[in-house]
mmCIF file of C-alpha atoms in Angstrom:
data_model
loop_
_atom_site.group_PDB
_atom_site.id
_atom_site.type_symbol
_atom_site.label_atom_id
_atom_site.label_comp_id
_atom_site.label_asym_id
_atom_site.label_seq_id
_atom_site.Cartn_x
_atom_site.Cartn_y
_atom_site.Cartn_z
ATOM 1 C CA MET Q 1 108.902 157.120 112.122
ATOM 2 C CA ILE Q 2 105.845 158.274 114.119
ATOM 3 C CA ILE Q 3 103.893 158.907 110.907
ATOM 4 C CA LYS Q 4 104.884 155.437 109.631
ATOM 5 C CA LYS Q 5 103.725 153.836 112.878
ATOM 6 C CA TYR Q 6 100.243 155.344 112.784
ATOM 7 C CA SER Q 7 99.605 155.387 109.025
ATOM 8 C CA THR Q 8 100.316 153.368 105.912
ATOM 9 C CA MET Q 9 102.784 155.955 104.580
ATOM 10 C CA ASN Q 10 106.379 154.786 104.232
ATOM 11 C CA ILE Q 11 109.244 156.645 105.923
ATOM 12 C CA SER Q 12 110.648 158.268 102.798
ATOM 13 C CA THR Q 13 107.244 159.707 101.818
ATOM 14 C CA ALA Q 14 106.723 161.088 105.326
ATOM 15 C CA LEU Q 15 110.144 162.744 105.247
ATOM 16 C CA LEU Q 16 109.427 164.122 101.794
ATOM 17 C CA LEU Q 17 106.170 165.724 102.977
ATOM 18 C CA CYS Q 18 107.790 167.314 106.033
ATOM 19 C CA ASP Q 19 110.707 168.613 103.996
ATOM 20 C CA LEU Q 20 108.403 169.819 101.222
ATOM 21 C CA ILE Q 21 106.679 172.135 103.690
ATOM 22 C CA ILE Q 22 110.068 173.566 104.659
ATOM 23 C CA VAL Q 23 111.061 174.015 100.994
ATOM 24 C CA VAL Q 24 107.821 175.837 100.201
ATOM 25 C CA LEU Q 25 108.522 178.163 103.115
ATOM 26 C CA ALA Q 26 112.046 178.720 101.728
ATOM 27 C CA PHE Q 27 110.474 180.152 98.565
ATOM 28 C CA PHE Q 28 108.673 182.775 100.618
ATOM 29 C CA VAL Q 29 111.420 183.547 103.162
ATOM 30 C CA PHE Q 30 114.358 183.508 100.743
ATOM 31 C CA ASP Q 31 114.643 184.043 96.995
ATOM 32 C CA ILE Q 32 113.621 181.718 94.125
ATOM 33 C CA LEU Q 33 117.167 180.401 93.582
ATOM 34 C CA THR Q 34 117.387 179.232 97.193
ATOM 35 C CA GLY Q 35 113.988 177.570 96.868
ATOM 36 C CA LEU Q 36 114.979 175.753 93.661
ATOM 37 C CA CYS Q 37 118.256 174.571 95.183
ATOM 38 C CA SER Q 38 116.289 173.361 98.202
ATOM 39 C CA ILE Q 39 114.036 171.307 95.931
ATOM 40 C CA LEU Q 40 117.038 169.653 94.246
ATOM 41 C CA GLY Q 41 118.626 168.863 97.599
ATOM 42 C CA LEU Q 42 115.340 167.509 98.878
ATOM 43 C CA MET Q 43 114.929 165.144 95.936
ATOM 44 C CA ALA Q 44 118.514 163.885 96.223
ATOM 45 C CA LYS Q 45 118.157 163.336 99.963
ATOM 46 C CA THR Q 46 114.843 161.518 99.547
ATOM 47 C CA LEU Q 47 116.297 159.125 96.967
ATOM 48 C CA VAL Q 48 119.338 158.351 99.127
ATOM 49 C CA ILE Q 49 117.263 157.743 102.265
ATOM 50 C CA ASP Q 50 114.764 155.555 100.405
ATOM 51 C CA LYS Q 51 117.527 153.390 98.929
ATOM 52 C CA SER Q 52 119.313 153.155 102.294
ATOM 53 C CA ILE Q 53 116.182 152.031 104.127
ATOM 54 C CA GLU Q 54 115.362 149.449 101.438
ATOM 55 C CA ARG Q 55 118.925 148.113 101.566
ATOM 56 C CA MET Q 56 118.739 147.671 105.344
ATOM 57 C CA LYS Q 57 115.683 145.449 104.949
ATOM 58 C CA LEU Q 58 116.886 143.548 101.875
ATOM 59 C CA ASN Q 59 116.694 139.750 101.920
ATOM 60 C CA LYS Q 60 116.994 137.147 99.177
ATOM 61 C CA PHE Q 61 114.306 134.565 98.457
ATOM 62 C CA PHE Q 62 115.720 131.369 96.947
ATOM 63 C CA THR Q 63 113.854 128.799 94.891
ATOM 64 C CA ILE Q 64 116.191 125.848 94.349
ATOM 65 C CA VAL Q 65 115.242 122.913 92.118
ATOM 66 C CA CYS Q 66 117.602 119.989 92.658
ATOM 67 C CA ASP Q 67 118.007 116.214 92.760
ATOM 68 C CA HIS Q 68 119.712 115.954 96.163
ATOM 69 C CA PRO Q 69 118.181 118.406 98.648
ATOM 70 C CA GLU Q 70 119.617 116.997 101.886
ATOM 71 C CA PRO Q 71 123.065 118.659 101.772
ATOM 72 C CA ILE Q 72 121.544 122.003 100.815
ATOM 73 C CA CYS Q 73 118.895 121.830 103.542
ATOM 74 C CA ASP Q 74 121.533 120.829 106.097
ATOM 75 C CA PHE Q 75 123.683 123.807 105.080
ATOM 76 C CA ILE Q 76 120.726 126.187 105.359
ATOM 77 C CA THR Q 77 119.649 124.942 108.790
ATOM 78 C CA GLU Q 78 123.048 124.284 110.388
ATOM 79 C CA GLU Q 79 125.410 126.830 108.825
ATOM 80 C CA LEU Q 80 123.042 129.696 107.986
ATOM 81 C CA ASP Q 81 120.691 129.094 110.942
ATOM 82 C CA HIS Q 82 117.556 129.460 108.807
ATOM 83 C CA SER Q 83 114.799 127.118 107.817
ATOM 84 C CA ALA Q 84 113.599 125.946 104.439
ATOM 85 C CA THR Q 85 110.497 124.456 102.910
ATOM 86 C CA THR Q 86 110.738 121.537 100.504
ATOM 87 C CA TYR Q 87 108.267 119.933 98.194
ATOM 88 C CA HIS Q 88 108.406 117.439 95.369
ATOM 89 C CA ALA Q 89 107.812 118.555 91.806
ATOM 90 C CA LYS Q 90 107.761 116.971 88.377
ATOM 91 C CA GLY Q 91 109.423 118.637 85.403
ATOM 92 C CA ALA Q 92 107.016 119.647 82.639
ATOM 93 C CA TYR Q 93 109.504 118.873 79.863
ATOM 94 C CA SER Q 94 111.538 115.959 81.217
ATOM 95 C CA HIS Q 95 108.897 114.577 83.606
ATOM 96 C CA ALA Q 96 111.749 113.970 86.058
ATOM 97 C CA GLN Q 97 111.015 114.055 89.794
ATOM 98 C CA ARG Q 98 112.870 116.880 91.563
ATOM 99 C CA THR Q 99 112.796 118.578 94.931
ATOM 100 C CA VAL Q 100 112.113 122.293 95.287
ATOM 101 C CA ILE Q 101 113.623 124.141 98.247
ATOM 102 C CA LEU Q 102 112.292 127.533 99.330
ATOM 103 C CA THR Q 103 114.250 129.691 101.780
ATOM 104 C CA VAL Q 104 114.944 133.307 102.676
ATOM 105 C CA VAL Q 105 118.368 134.541 103.798
ATOM 106 C CA ASP Q 106 120.086 137.892 104.136
ATOM 107 C CA VAL Q 107 122.398 139.297 101.469
ATOM 108 C CA LYS Q 108 125.655 137.993 102.996
ATOM 109 C CA GLN Q 109 124.234 134.516 103.532
ATOM 110 C CA ALA Q 110 122.926 134.475 99.959
ATOM 111 C CA ILE Q 111 126.488 134.541 98.640
ATOM 112 C CA LEU Q 112 127.472 131.649 100.908
ATOM 113 C CA LEU Q 113 124.430 129.649 99.836
ATOM 114 C CA GLN Q 114 125.100 130.228 96.139
ATOM 115 C CA ARG Q 115 128.727 129.117 96.551
ATOM 116 C CA PHE Q 116 127.677 126.005 98.465
ATOM 117 C CA ILE Q 117 125.102 125.008 95.849
ATOM 118 C CA LYS Q 118 127.524 125.613 92.981
ATOM 119 C CA LYS Q 119 130.127 123.400 94.670
ATOM 120 C CA ASN Q 120 127.863 120.577 95.914
ATOM 121 C CA GLU Q 121 124.925 120.528 93.478
ATOM 122 C CA PRO Q 122 126.133 122.144 90.219
ATOM 123 C CA THR Q 123 123.105 120.946 88.227
ATOM 124 C CA ALA Q 124 120.632 122.715 90.538
ATOM 125 C CA PHE Q 125 118.347 125.352 89.060
ATOM 126 C CA ILE Q 126 118.218 128.462 91.250
ATOM 127 C CA THR Q 127 116.087 131.585 91.130
ATOM 128 C CA VAL Q 128 116.886 134.432 93.500
ATOM 129 C CA THR Q 129 114.424 137.221 94.203
ATOM 130 C CA LYS Q 130 115.147 140.388 96.165
ATOM 131 C CA SER Q 131 112.632 140.957 98.913
ATOM 132 C CA SER Q 132 112.474 143.882 101.311
ATOM 133 C CA GLU Q 133 109.528 142.697 103.393
ATOM 134 C CA ILE Q 134 109.677 139.344 105.128
ATOM 135 C CA ILE Q 135 107.144 138.814 107.887
ATOM 136 C CA GLY Q 136 107.500 135.865 110.207
ATOM 137 C CA LYS Q 137 109.638 134.116 112.752
ATOM 138 C CA GLY Q 138 113.317 134.993 112.535
ATOM 139 C CA PHE Q 139 112.896 138.225 110.588
ATOM 140 C CA SER Q 140 112.726 141.694 112.082
ATOM 141 C CA ASN Q 141 109.759 143.929 111.424
ATOM 142 C CA TYR Q 142 111.007 147.428 110.579
ATOM 143 C CA ILE Q 143 108.600 150.185 111.536
#
């Protein structure tokens, strides 16, 4: 965490470097088999830690194209306690006027939002993108 704070290296890479030094020393202090087993354990641990850290920071970015944005925006602001950005768009194929809603919620809230949209605006077009770095008001900055 100290290395992450003072450099651009992520936590899993910093842990990998520290552990790699220990594994190299294991080759010299112990036998080759112990060193090789240490390398396998190191790789497995690094993958698990990296995935765990990414999962802790995971959010979902929604792009919702719909005809009636008011109920969805009300649900996002009142029930999920988040904000949303809306803008008007015109379909390239149909030339129909639609509203686009942009919002970011956590993983649990994403399920609630999807259920709400499916129930109240079944013709809405939704894209959901996983995002592990959200910077701004209402989102924690993990160091």
